[in-house]
């Protein structure tokens, strides 16, 4: 799968958030999108996933050459796009296991046994407690558990392209390592494309990016390889204003 | 009127004040709207009651009757109620269909003797676009237990007023669950009194849609020592519907070490829907174990729907997932027996059907 964001301008309630942003990503690659807080990284992820609260003023989002702008988030998910949220919402009364079943069966025809096996495998990889499956989705979960449960959904839903929005924020070292291992493993096994959104470089100690983009004030201001992330590690984001 | 209701002048005055403060949104007046009625259910009932003696035939309702079932056609006279009495120490489980086919008032009395136990599952529906008025009196003698589950699936053109009166005697337990999945305009009033060690636990689950108005009001009184009252309400409101919940919990001076709790929560599925919680409390004793209330209105936001849809679930199913999850909390654990499990399936199907409509 190849995703191209072309000259994308996005606003929220009249306020411009993305201004002529362009980048391309594809399967078997880990693309890292970095930038200071409020630079528009999450908005870009949400725009690809189809958040209805955003106004697409101009530009295009193409998947394998075809526009997805007219598609709802559910249709984009069925195409194989997945987003891990920074702050996933709580769903009272719906237990995690049922939710994953509902999501998986909405996307593809797969046996219940297969889903159970995939869940079991994901739980082991992420070192999650099995009893969490019986809890309501994200209700009473710690920050680390929420991140892990999001990554678990990715492992079970098996998307072709995953947008991971700050999977590293608020995690202790051990949990960060676990999450990064799961991301690496998934990318290698599935050959999926990954867009990893972060403003810290510490997750890059465990994940090797193919490409790095830097976003500031809604624009892509730099792009390169791992060396760009290392520069940010050394100098911070000051250089992008220079 | 029951003896324990005679001393309610003062409380009625308080309730009047409550209404005065918040306005009384729904007059006791119903307007007739004609639309298609629901199909009758197909289930064995122990009792089938009609609100008129001129009811249409049971068969036309698609209701199958257990061999030993009683078919009761209530007369036009309120003083001649359907009475269900459980003798001292007896344990009974039964289900009942009540069909509103007349706008004349009807009455059901439930009497539990000492240490008696009754699990009763009631399904309310309507023959035609009839308005209905029903009062249900529940008198629990010492150490008796009542588990009453009422599923209201009257058609969308039916308007009805219901009054539940419950008196939980010494160490008696009344557990009441009302599921409102039908009707047009609905007024449900509850008056409950708990004596020494007695308890009343009331759960109300409702889905309001279209331009429906659901008006729920309660007056719940801790009368005796160590008495316990809990009232939980959860409503999912959509379209231009309104749901109003007015509850007054009263802890009498005599009710030392009593506990009382009111919780009113509403989930709004869209902008035009409205849920108005009005919990109120009057505590006359300084020695109360617990007296608290909480209320919340949750509008279902774009981000919440987006989250579910991002997993491949359609918008309609995403809304339904939230709504059923929200209501499920109050349905869990209320349907223990075999008849209860059938009732739970029926209740969930009725709620889902209304959510989808």
Coordinates of C-alpha atoms in Angstrom, one line a residue:
Chain A
X1 CA 0.0 0.0 0.0
X2 CA 1.2 3.5 -0.8
X3 CA -0.2 6.6 0.8
X4 CA 0.5 10.0 -0.7
X5 CA -0.5 13.2 1.0
X6 CA -0.3 15.9 -1.6
X7 CA -0.4 19.6 -0.9
X8 CA -2.8 19.1 1.9
X9 CA -4.5 22.1 3.6
X10 CA -6.6 21.4 6.6
X11 CA -8.5 23.7 9.0
X12 CA -10.5 23.3 12.2
X13 CA -13.3 25.8 12.6
X14 CA -11.7 28.2 10.2
X15 CA -8.2 27.9 11.8
X16 CA -5.5 26.6 9.5
X17 CA -3.7 23.6 10.9
X18 CA -2.0 22.0 7.9
X19 CA -0.6 24.2 5.1
X20 CA 0.4 22.5 1.9
X21 CA 1.7 19.3 3.6
X22 CA 3.1 16.7 1.3
X23 CA 4.7 13.3 2.1
X24 CA 4.6 9.8 0.9
X25 CA 4.7 6.5 2.7
X26 CA 4.4 2.9 1.7
X27 CA 4.4 -0.8 2.8
X28 CA 7.5 -2.2 4.4
X29 CA 8.7 1.2 5.5
X30 CA 8.6 3.0 8.8
X31 CA 8.1 6.7 8.3
X32 CA 8.6 8.9 11.3
X33 CA 6.9 12.3 11.6
X34 CA 8.5 14.5 14.1
X35 CA 7.9 18.1 15.2
X36 CA 7.2 20.2 18.3
X37 CA 3.9 20.2 20.1
X38 CA 1.1 21.8 18.2
X39 CA 2.9 21.5 14.8
X40 CA 0.0 19.5 13.2
X41 CA 1.3 15.9 13.4
X42 CA -1.8 14.5 15.0
X43 CA -4.0 16.4 12.6
X44 CA -2.2 14.9 9.7
X45 CA -2.8 11.4 11.1
X46 CA -6.5 12.2 11.8
X47 CA -6.9 13.6 8.2
X48 CA -5.5 10.3 6.8
X49 CA -7.9 8.3 9.0
X50 CA -10.9 10.6 8.0
X51 CA -11.8 12.5 11.2
X52 CA -15.0 14.4 10.3
X53 CA -14.1 17.4 12.5
X54 CA -11.5 18.5 10.0
X55 CA -12.1 20.6 7.0
X56 CA -10.0 19.6 4.0
X57 CA -9.6 22.9 2.2
X58 CA -7.4 21.6 -0.6
X59 CA -5.0 18.9 -1.6
X60 CA -5.3 15.1 -1.8
X61 CA -4.8 11.9 0.1
X62 CA -4.2 9.0 -2.2
X63 CA -4.1 5.4 -1.4
X64 CA -2.5 3.4 -4.3
X65 CA -3.2 6.3 -6.5
X66 CA -6.9 6.7 -5.6
X67 CA -8.4 9.5 -3.5
X68 CA -9.9 8.5 -0.2
X69 CA -11.2 11.9 0.7
X70 CA -14.8 10.9 0.1
X71 CA -14.5 7.8 2.3
X72 CA -15.6 7.5 5.9
X73 CA -13.2 6.3 8.6
X74 CA -14.8 2.9 8.6
X75 CA -14.3 2.5 4.8
X76 CA -10.7 3.6 5.3
X77 CA -10.2 1.0 8.0
X78 CA -11.6 -1.6 5.6
X79 CA -9.0 -0.5 3.1
X80 CA -6.4 -1.5 5.7
X81 CA -5.6 1.8 7.4
X82 CA -5.3 1.8 11.2
X83 CA -4.7 4.5 13.7
X84 CA -3.4 4.2 17.2
X85 CA -4.7 7.1 19.3
X86 CA -2.9 9.2 21.8
X87 CA -5.9 9.3 24.0
X88 CA -8.2 6.5 23.1
X89 CA -11.8 6.9 24.3
X90 CA -13.5 4.8 27.0
X91 CA -16.4 2.7 26.0
X92 CA -18.4 1.8 29.1
X93 CA -20.4 -1.4 29.0
X94 CA -18.4 -2.9 26.1
X95 CA -15.7 -5.3 27.0
X96 CA -12.4 -5.2 25.2
X97 CA -12.7 -8.7 23.8
X98 CA -16.2 -8.0 22.3
X99 CA -15.0 -4.8 20.9
X100 CA -12.0 -6.4 19.1
X101 CA -14.4 -9.1 17.8
X102 CA -16.8 -6.5 16.5
X103 CA -14.0 -4.5 14.8
X104 CA -12.3 -7.6 13.3
X105 CA -15.5 -9.1 11.9
X106 CA -16.6 -5.7 10.5
X107 CA -13.4 -5.6 8.5
X108 CA -13.0 -9.2 7.3
X109 CA -14.4 -12.6 7.3
X110 CA -12.4 -14.5 9.9
X111 CA -13.3 -17.3 12.2
X112 CA -13.8 -16.7 15.9
X113 CA -11.1 -19.2 16.7
X114 CA -8.6 -17.3 14.6
X115 CA -9.5 -14.0 16.3
X116 CA -9.0 -15.7 19.7
X117 CA -5.6 -17.0 18.7
X118 CA -4.5 -13.6 17.4
X119 CA -5.7 -12.0 20.6
X120 CA -3.9 -14.6 22.7
X121 CA -0.7 -14.0 20.7
X122 CA -0.9 -10.2 21.0
X123 CA -1.4 -10.4 24.8
X124 CA 1.7 -12.5 25.2
X125 CA 3.8 -10.1 23.0
X126 CA 2.7 -7.1 24.9
X127 CA 2.8 -8.7 28.3
X128 CA -0.8 -7.8 29.0
X129 CA -3.0 -9.4 31.6
X130 CA -5.7 -11.7 30.1
X131 CA -8.3 -10.4 32.5
X132 CA -8.1 -7.0 30.7
X133 CA -10.1 -8.6 27.9
X134 CA -13.1 -8.7 30.2
X135 CA -12.9 -5.1 31.2
X136 CA -14.7 -2.3 29.5
X137 CA -12.6 -0.7 26.7
X138 CA -10.1 1.6 28.2
X139 CA -12.2 2.2 31.3
X140 CA -9.8 2.4 34.3
X141 CA -6.7 1.5 32.2
X142 CA -3.4 3.1 33.0
X143 CA -1.7 5.2 30.4
X144 CA 0.7 2.4 29.6
X145 CA -2.1 -0.1 29.4
X146 CA -4.0 2.1 26.9
X147 CA -1.0 2.3 24.6
X148 CA -0.5 -1.4 24.8
X149 CA -4.2 -2.1 24.1
X150 CA -4.1 0.1 21.1
X151 CA -1.0 -1.8 19.7
X152 CA -2.8 -5.0 20.6
X153 CA -5.7 -4.0 18.3
X154 CA -3.2 -3.3 15.5
X155 CA -1.7 -6.8 15.9
X156 CA -5.2 -8.4 15.8
X157 CA -6.7 -6.2 13.1
X158 CA -3.6 -6.6 10.9
X159 CA -3.8 -3.4 8.9
X160 CA -1.7 -2.8 5.8
X161 CA -0.8 0.7 7.1
X162 CA -0.7 1.8 10.7
X163 CA -0.6 5.4 11.9
X164 CA 0.9 5.3 15.4
X165 CA 0.3 8.6 17.2
X166 CA 2.8 9.0 20.0
X167 CA 2.9 5.3 21.1
X168 CA 5.9 6.3 23.3
X169 CA 4.5 9.2 25.3
X170 CA 4.1 8.6 29.0
X171 CA 5.7 5.1 29.0
X172 CA 8.3 3.8 31.3
X173 CA 11.4 2.3 29.7
X174 CA 10.3 -1.3 30.0
X175 CA 6.9 -0.6 28.5
X176 CA 8.4 1.5 25.7
X177 CA 10.7 -1.4 24.8
X178 CA 7.8 -3.8 24.8
X179 CA 5.7 -1.5 22.5
X180 CA 8.6 -0.9 20.2
X181 CA 9.3 -4.6 19.9
X182 CA 5.7 -5.2 19.0
X183 CA 5.8 -2.5 16.3
X184 CA 9.1 -3.9 14.8
X185 CA 7.8 -7.4 14.8
X186 CA 4.5 -6.4 13.2
X187 CA 6.3 -4.4 10.5
X188 CA 8.6 -7.3 9.7
X189 CA 6.0 -10.0 9.7
X190 CA 3.2 -8.2 7.8
X191 CA 5.3 -5.9 5.6
X192 CA 2.9 -3.2 6.6
X193 CA 3.7 0.5 6.3
X194 CA 4.0 2.5 9.5
X195 CA 3.7 6.2 10.1
X196 CA 5.2 6.8 13.6
X197 CA 4.3 10.2 15.0
X198 CA 6.4 11.4 17.9
X199 CA 8.2 14.5 19.2
X200 CA 10.8 12.5 21.2
X201 CA 13.6 10.5 19.7
X202 CA 13.9 7.9 22.5
X203 CA 11.6 5.4 20.7
X204 CA 14.1 5.6 17.8
X205 CA 16.6 3.7 20.0
X206 CA 14.4 0.7 19.3
X207 CA 12.9 1.4 15.9
X208 CA 14.8 2.0 12.7
X209 CA 13.1 4.5 10.5
X210 CA 13.2 4.4 6.7
X211 CA 12.3 8.1 6.4
X212 CA 12.0 11.0 8.8
X213 CA 9.8 14.1 8.2
X214 CA 9.8 17.1 10.4
X215 CA 6.7 19.2 10.6
X216 CA 6.3 22.7 12.0
X217 CA 3.4 25.1 11.9
X218 CA 1.5 22.7 9.6
X219 CA 4.2 22.4 7.0
X220 CA 6.8 19.7 6.3
X221 CA 10.0 21.7 6.8
X222 CA 12.6 18.9 6.6
X223 CA 12.9 15.4 5.4
X224 CA 15.7 12.8 5.5
X225 CA 16.9 9.6 7.1
X226 CA 17.8 8.6 10.6
X227 CA 20.5 11.3 10.7
X228 CA 17.7 13.9 10.8
X229 CA 16.3 12.4 13.9
X230 CA 19.8 12.3 15.4
X231 CA 20.2 16.0 14.7
X232 CA 16.9 16.7 16.5
X233 CA 18.2 14.6 19.4
X234 CA 21.4 16.8 19.5
X235 CA 20.0 20.2 18.7
X236 CA 16.3 20.1 19.4
X237 CA 13.9 21.7 17.0
X238 CA 15.7 25.1 17.0
X239 CA 17.3 24.4 13.6
X240 CA 13.9 24.4 11.8
X241 CA 13.4 28.0 12.5
X242 CA 16.8 29.0 11.1
Chain B
X1 CA -54.8 4.0 49.2
X2 CA -52.5 2.1 51.4
X3 CA -52.1 3.1 55.0
X4 CA -48.5 4.1 54.6
X5 CA -49.5 6.5 51.9
X6 CA -51.8 8.5 54.2
X7 CA -49.0 10.5 55.8
X8 CA -47.8 11.9 52.5
X9 CA -49.3 15.3 52.5
X10 CA -46.1 16.9 53.7
X11 CA -44.0 15.1 51.2
X12 CA -46.3 15.8 48.4
X13 CA -45.9 19.5 49.3
X14 CA -42.1 19.1 49.0
X15 CA -42.6 17.4 45.6
X16 CA -44.9 20.2 44.6
X17 CA -42.1 22.7 45.5
X18 CA -39.6 20.6 43.4
X19 CA -42.0 20.8 40.4
X20 CA -42.5 24.5 41.0
X21 CA -38.8 25.1 41.0
X22 CA -38.2 23.2 37.8
X23 CA -41.5 23.6 36.1
X24 CA -43.8 20.7 35.3
X25 CA -43.0 19.9 31.7
X26 CA -45.6 17.2 31.1
X27 CA -49.2 17.7 31.8
X28 CA -51.3 14.7 32.4
X29 CA -52.8 14.9 29.0
X30 CA -52.1 12.7 26.1
X31 CA -52.4 13.3 22.5
X32 CA -53.2 10.5 20.1
X33 CA -50.8 9.9 17.3
X34 CA -51.5 7.1 14.9
X35 CA -48.8 4.9 13.5
X36 CA -48.2 1.2 13.1
X37 CA -48.2 -0.9 16.1
X38 CA -45.7 -3.5 17.1
X39 CA -46.4 -7.2 16.3
X40 CA -47.4 -9.2 19.4
X41 CA -44.9 -11.3 21.2
X42 CA -44.8 -15.0 21.1
X43 CA -44.0 -16.3 24.5
X44 CA -45.7 -18.4 27.2
X45 CA -47.1 -16.2 29.9
X46 CA -48.4 -17.3 33.3
X47 CA -50.8 -14.4 33.3
X48 CA -52.2 -12.3 30.5
X49 CA -54.1 -9.2 31.5
X50 CA -56.0 -6.8 29.4
X51 CA -56.9 -3.3 30.6
X52 CA -60.5 -3.7 29.4
X53 CA -63.1 -6.5 29.5
X54 CA -63.9 -5.7 25.9
X55 CA -60.4 -6.8 24.8
X56 CA -59.8 -8.3 21.4
X57 CA -59.0 -12.0 21.4
X58 CA -55.7 -13.3 22.8
X59 CA -55.0 -15.1 19.6
X60 CA -55.0 -12.0 17.6
X61 CA -52.1 -10.7 19.7
X62 CA -49.9 -13.6 18.6
X63 CA -49.5 -14.6 22.2
X64 CA -49.4 -18.2 23.2
X65 CA -50.6 -19.0 26.6
X66 CA -49.3 -21.6 29.0
X67 CA -51.8 -24.4 29.8
X68 CA -52.4 -23.3 33.3
X69 CA -52.2 -19.5 32.6
X70 CA -54.8 -17.1 33.8
X71 CA -56.4 -14.7 31.3
X72 CA -57.7 -11.7 33.0
X73 CA -59.8 -9.0 31.6
X74 CA -59.7 -6.1 34.1
X75 CA -62.9 -4.3 34.5
X76 CA -63.4 -0.6 34.1
X77 CA -63.4 -0.2 37.8
X78 CA -60.0 0.6 39.4
X79 CA -61.2 -0.8 42.7
X80 CA -61.2 -4.3 41.2
X81 CA -57.5 -4.8 40.6
X82 CA -55.5 -7.8 39.5
X83 CA -54.0 -9.1 42.7
X84 CA -51.0 -11.4 43.0
X85 CA -50.5 -12.7 46.5
X86 CA -47.7 -14.9 47.6
X87 CA -48.2 -16.7 50.9
X88 CA -45.8 -16.7 53.8
X89 CA -42.6 -18.5 52.9
X90 CA -43.5 -19.4 49.3
X91 CA -41.2 -18.8 46.4
X92 CA -42.7 -18.1 43.0
X93 CA -41.4 -17.1 39.6
X94 CA -43.8 -16.0 37.0
X95 CA -44.2 -13.8 33.9
X96 CA -47.1 -11.7 32.9
X97 CA -48.2 -9.9 29.7
X98 CA -50.2 -6.7 30.3
X99 CA -52.0 -5.3 27.2
X100 CA -53.3 -1.8 27.2
X101 CA -56.4 -1.9 25.1
X102 CA -58.3 0.8 26.8
X103 CA -57.5 4.2 28.3
X104 CA -59.4 3.3 31.4
X105 CA -57.2 3.1 34.5
X106 CA -56.0 -0.4 35.7
X107 CA -54.5 -1.6 38.8
X108 CA -52.2 -4.4 39.8
X109 CA -51.6 -5.4 43.4
X110 CA -48.7 -7.5 44.5
X111 CA -48.7 -8.8 48.1
X112 CA -45.8 -10.8 49.5
X113 CA -46.2 -12.6 52.9
X114 CA -43.5 -13.0 55.4
X115 CA -40.3 -14.6 54.0
X116 CA -42.1 -15.0 50.7
X117 CA -40.2 -14.5 47.4
X118 CA -41.5 -13.5 44.0
X119 CA -39.6 -13.1 40.7
X120 CA -42.0 -11.5 38.3
X121 CA -41.3 -10.5 34.7
X122 CA -43.8 -8.2 33.1
X123 CA -44.2 -7.3 29.5
X124 CA -46.4 -4.3 28.6
X125 CA -47.7 -3.8 25.1
X126 CA -50.7 -2.3 23.5
X127 CA -53.5 -3.5 21.2
X128 CA -53.9 -0.3 19.3
X129 CA -53.2 3.4 19.6
X130 CA -54.6 3.4 23.1
X131 CA -53.5 5.5 26.0
X132 CA -53.0 3.6 29.2
X133 CA -53.1 4.3 32.9
X134 CA -51.8 1.7 35.3
X135 CA -50.9 1.7 38.9
X136 CA -49.0 -1.1 40.5
X137 CA -49.0 -1.5 44.3
X138 CA -46.3 -3.7 45.9
X139 CA -46.6 -4.5 49.5
X140 CA -43.8 -6.5 51.0
X141 CA -44.2 -8.1 54.4
X142 CA -41.3 -8.8 56.8
X143 CA -38.2 -10.4 55.2
X144 CA -39.8 -11.0 51.8
X145 CA -38.1 -10.5 48.5
X146 CA -39.5 -9.1 45.3
X147 CA -37.6 -9.0 42.0
X148 CA -39.8 -7.3 39.5
X149 CA -38.7 -6.6 35.9
X150 CA -41.0 -4.7 33.7
X151 CA -40.4 -4.4 29.9
X152 CA -42.4 -1.6 28.3
X153 CA -42.7 -2.1 24.5
X154 CA -45.9 -0.3 23.8
X155 CA -46.1 0.9 20.2
X156 CA -44.8 4.3 19.2
X157 CA -48.3 5.9 19.1
X158 CA -49.2 4.9 22.7
X159 CA -49.2 7.3 25.6
X160 CA -49.3 6.0 29.0
X161 CA -49.0 6.9 32.7
X162 CA -47.7 4.5 35.2
X163 CA -47.6 4.7 39.0
X164 CA -45.5 2.3 41.1
X165 CA -46.1 2.2 44.8
X166 CA -43.8 0.0 46.8
X167 CA -43.7 -0.6 50.5
X168 CA -40.7 -2.6 51.7
X169 CA -41.5 -3.9 55.1
X170 CA -39.1 -4.8 57.9
X171 CA -35.9 -6.5 56.4
X172 CA -37.8 -6.9 53.1
X173 CA -36.0 -6.4 49.7
X174 CA -37.6 -4.9 46.7
X175 CA -35.7 -4.9 43.5
X176 CA -37.4 -3.2 40.6
X177 CA -36.2 -2.9 37.0
X178 CA -38.1 -0.9 34.4
X179 CA -37.1 -1.1 30.8
X180 CA -38.7 1.5 28.6
X181 CA -38.3 0.6 24.9
X182 CA -41.6 1.8 23.5
X183 CA -44.4 4.3 23.6
X184 CA -44.8 8.0 22.8
X185 CA -45.4 10.0 25.8
X186 CA -44.7 8.3 29.1
X187 CA -45.0 9.4 32.7
X188 CA -43.7 7.0 35.3
X189 CA -44.1 7.9 38.9
X190 CA -42.6 5.9 41.8
X191 CA -43.4 6.2 45.4
X192 CA -41.3 4.0 47.6
X193 CA -41.0 3.5 51.4
X194 CA -38.5 1.4 53.2
X195 CA -39.1 0.4 56.8
X196 CA -36.5 -0.9 59.4
X197 CA -33.9 -2.9 57.5
X198 CA -36.0 -2.8 54.4
X199 CA -34.5 -2.0 51.0
X200 CA -35.6 -0.7 47.6
X201 CA -33.3 -0.9 44.6
X202 CA -34.7 0.6 41.5
X203 CA -33.1 0.5 38.1
X204 CA -34.6 2.3 35.1
X205 CA -33.4 1.9 31.6
X206 CA -34.9 3.9 28.7
X207 CA -34.4 4.6 25.1
X208 CA -36.2 7.7 23.9
X209 CA -36.4 8.6 20.2
X210 CA -38.3 10.6 17.6
X211 CA -40.2 13.4 19.5
X212 CA -40.9 11.2 22.5
X213 CA -41.0 12.5 26.0
X214 CA -40.2 10.3 28.9
X215 CA -40.9 11.8 32.3
X216 CA -39.7 9.9 35.3
X217 CA -40.4 11.0 38.8
X218 CA -39.8 9.4 42.1
X219 CA -40.4 10.0 45.8
X220 CA -38.3 7.6 47.8
X221 CA -38.5 7.5 51.6
X222 CA -36.3 5.9 54.1
X223 CA -38.7 5.4 56.9
X224 CA -37.0 3.0 59.2
X225 CA -33.6 2.4 60.8
X226 CA -30.9 0.8 58.5
X227 CA -33.2 1.1 55.6
X228 CA -31.6 1.3 52.2
X229 CA -32.8 3.0 48.9
X230 CA -31.0 3.1 45.6
X231 CA -32.3 4.5 42.4
X232 CA -30.3 4.2 39.2
X233 CA -31.5 5.6 35.9
X234 CA -29.8 5.4 32.5
X235 CA -31.4 6.8 29.4
X236 CA -30.2 6.9 25.8
X237 CA -31.9 9.8 24.1
X238 CA -31.9 10.5 20.3
X239 CA -33.6 12.5 17.6
X240 CA -35.7 15.3 19.3
X241 CA -36.7 13.2 22.3
X242 CA -36.6 14.4 25.8
X243 CA -36.1 12.5 29.0
X244 CA -36.7 14.1 32.4
X245 CA -35.8 12.5 35.7
X246 CA -37.0 14.1 38.9
X247 CA -36.3 12.2 42.1
X248 CA -36.6 13.2 45.7
X249 CA -35.0 11.1 48.3
X250 CA -36.4 11.7 51.8
X251 CA -34.6 10.3 54.9
X252 CA -37.0 10.6 57.9
X253 CA -35.8 11.4 61.4
X254 CA -36.6 7.8 62.4
X255 CA -34.3 6.4 59.7
X256 CA -31.0 6.3 61.6
X257 CA -28.1 4.6 59.8
X258 CA -30.1 4.6 56.6
X259 CA -28.6 4.9 53.2
X260 CA -29.9 6.5 50.1
X261 CA -28.4 7.0 46.7
X262 CA -29.8 8.4 43.4
X263 CA -27.9 8.3 40.1
X264 CA -29.3 9.7 36.9
X265 CA -27.2 9.4 33.7
X266 CA -28.2 10.2 30.1
X267 CA -26.4 9.6 26.8
X268 CA -27.3 11.9 24.0
X269 CA -26.9 10.5 20.6
X270 CA -27.4 13.7 18.7
X271 CA -27.7 17.5 19.2
X272 CA -31.5 17.7 19.3
X273 CA -31.9 15.1 22.1
X274 CA -32.2 16.2 25.7
X275 CA -31.8 14.6 29.1
X276 CA -32.6 16.6 32.2
X277 CA -31.6 15.1 35.5
X278 CA -33.1 16.6 38.7
X279 CA -32.0 14.6 41.8
X280 CA -33.0 16.1 45.1
X281 CA -32.6 15.0 48.7
X282 CA -34.1 15.9 52.1
X283 CA -32.4 14.3 55.1
X284 CA -34.0 14.8 58.5
X285 CA -31.6 12.8 60.6
X286 CA -28.0 13.6 61.6
X287 CA -27.2 9.9 61.8
X288 CA -27.3 8.7 58.2
X289 CA -25.0 6.0 56.8
X290 CA -24.9 7.4 53.3
X291 CA -27.0 10.0 51.5
X292 CA -25.7 11.1 48.1
X293 CA -26.8 11.6 44.5
X294 CA -25.1 12.1 41.2
X295 CA -26.2 13.0 37.7
X296 CA -24.4 13.3 34.4
X297 CA -25.3 14.0 30.7
X298 CA -22.9 12.5 28.1
X299 CA -23.2 13.9 24.6
X300 CA -21.9 11.4 22.2
X301 CA -19.1 13.3 20.5
X302 CA -17.5 13.1 17.1
X303 CA -14.3 11.8 18.5
X304 CA -16.0 8.9 20.3
X305 CA -17.8 7.8 17.1
X306 CA -14.7 8.4 15.1
X307 CA -12.7 6.1 17.4
X308 CA -15.1 3.2 16.8
X309 CA -15.4 3.9 13.1
X310 CA -11.6 3.9 12.7
X311 CA -11.8 0.2 13.6
X312 CA -14.1 -0.5 10.6
X313 CA -17.4 -0.3 12.3
X314 CA -20.2 1.7 10.6
X315 CA -21.5 4.9 12.1
X316 CA -24.9 3.4 13.0
X317 CA -23.3 0.4 14.6
X318 CA -20.8 2.6 16.5
X319 CA -23.7 4.6 18.0
X320 CA -25.5 1.4 18.9
X321 CA -22.4 0.0 20.5
X322 CA -22.1 3.0 22.8
X323 CA -25.8 3.0 23.6
X324 CA -26.1 -0.7 24.4
X325 CA -22.9 -0.6 26.4
X326 CA -24.2 2.4 28.4
X327 CA -27.5 0.6 29.2
X328 CA -26.1 -2.8 29.7
X329 CA -24.6 -1.8 33.1
X330 CA -28.1 -1.6 34.6
X331 CA -29.4 -4.8 33.0
X332 CA -26.6 -7.0 34.1
X333 CA -27.5 -9.3 37.0
X334 CA -31.2 -8.6 37.0
X335 CA -32.4 -11.7 35.1
X336 CA -31.3 -14.7 37.1
X337 CA -33.9 -17.3 36.3
X338 CA -34.7 -19.0 33.0
X339 CA -37.7 -16.8 32.5
X340 CA -35.4 -13.9 33.3
X341 CA -32.9 -14.8 30.6
X342 CA -35.7 -15.0 28.0
X343 CA -36.8 -11.6 29.3
X344 CA -33.3 -10.2 29.0
X345 CA -33.1 -11.2 25.4
X346 CA -36.4 -9.7 24.7
X347 CA -35.5 -6.5 26.5
X348 CA -32.2 -6.2 24.6
X349 CA -33.9 -6.9 21.3
X350 CA -36.5 -4.2 22.0
X351 CA -33.9 -1.7 23.0
X352 CA -31.8 -2.4 20.0
X353 CA -34.8 -2.2 17.7
X354 CA -35.6 1.2 19.1
X355 CA -32.0 2.3 18.8
X356 CA -31.9 1.3 15.2
X357 CA -35.3 2.9 14.3

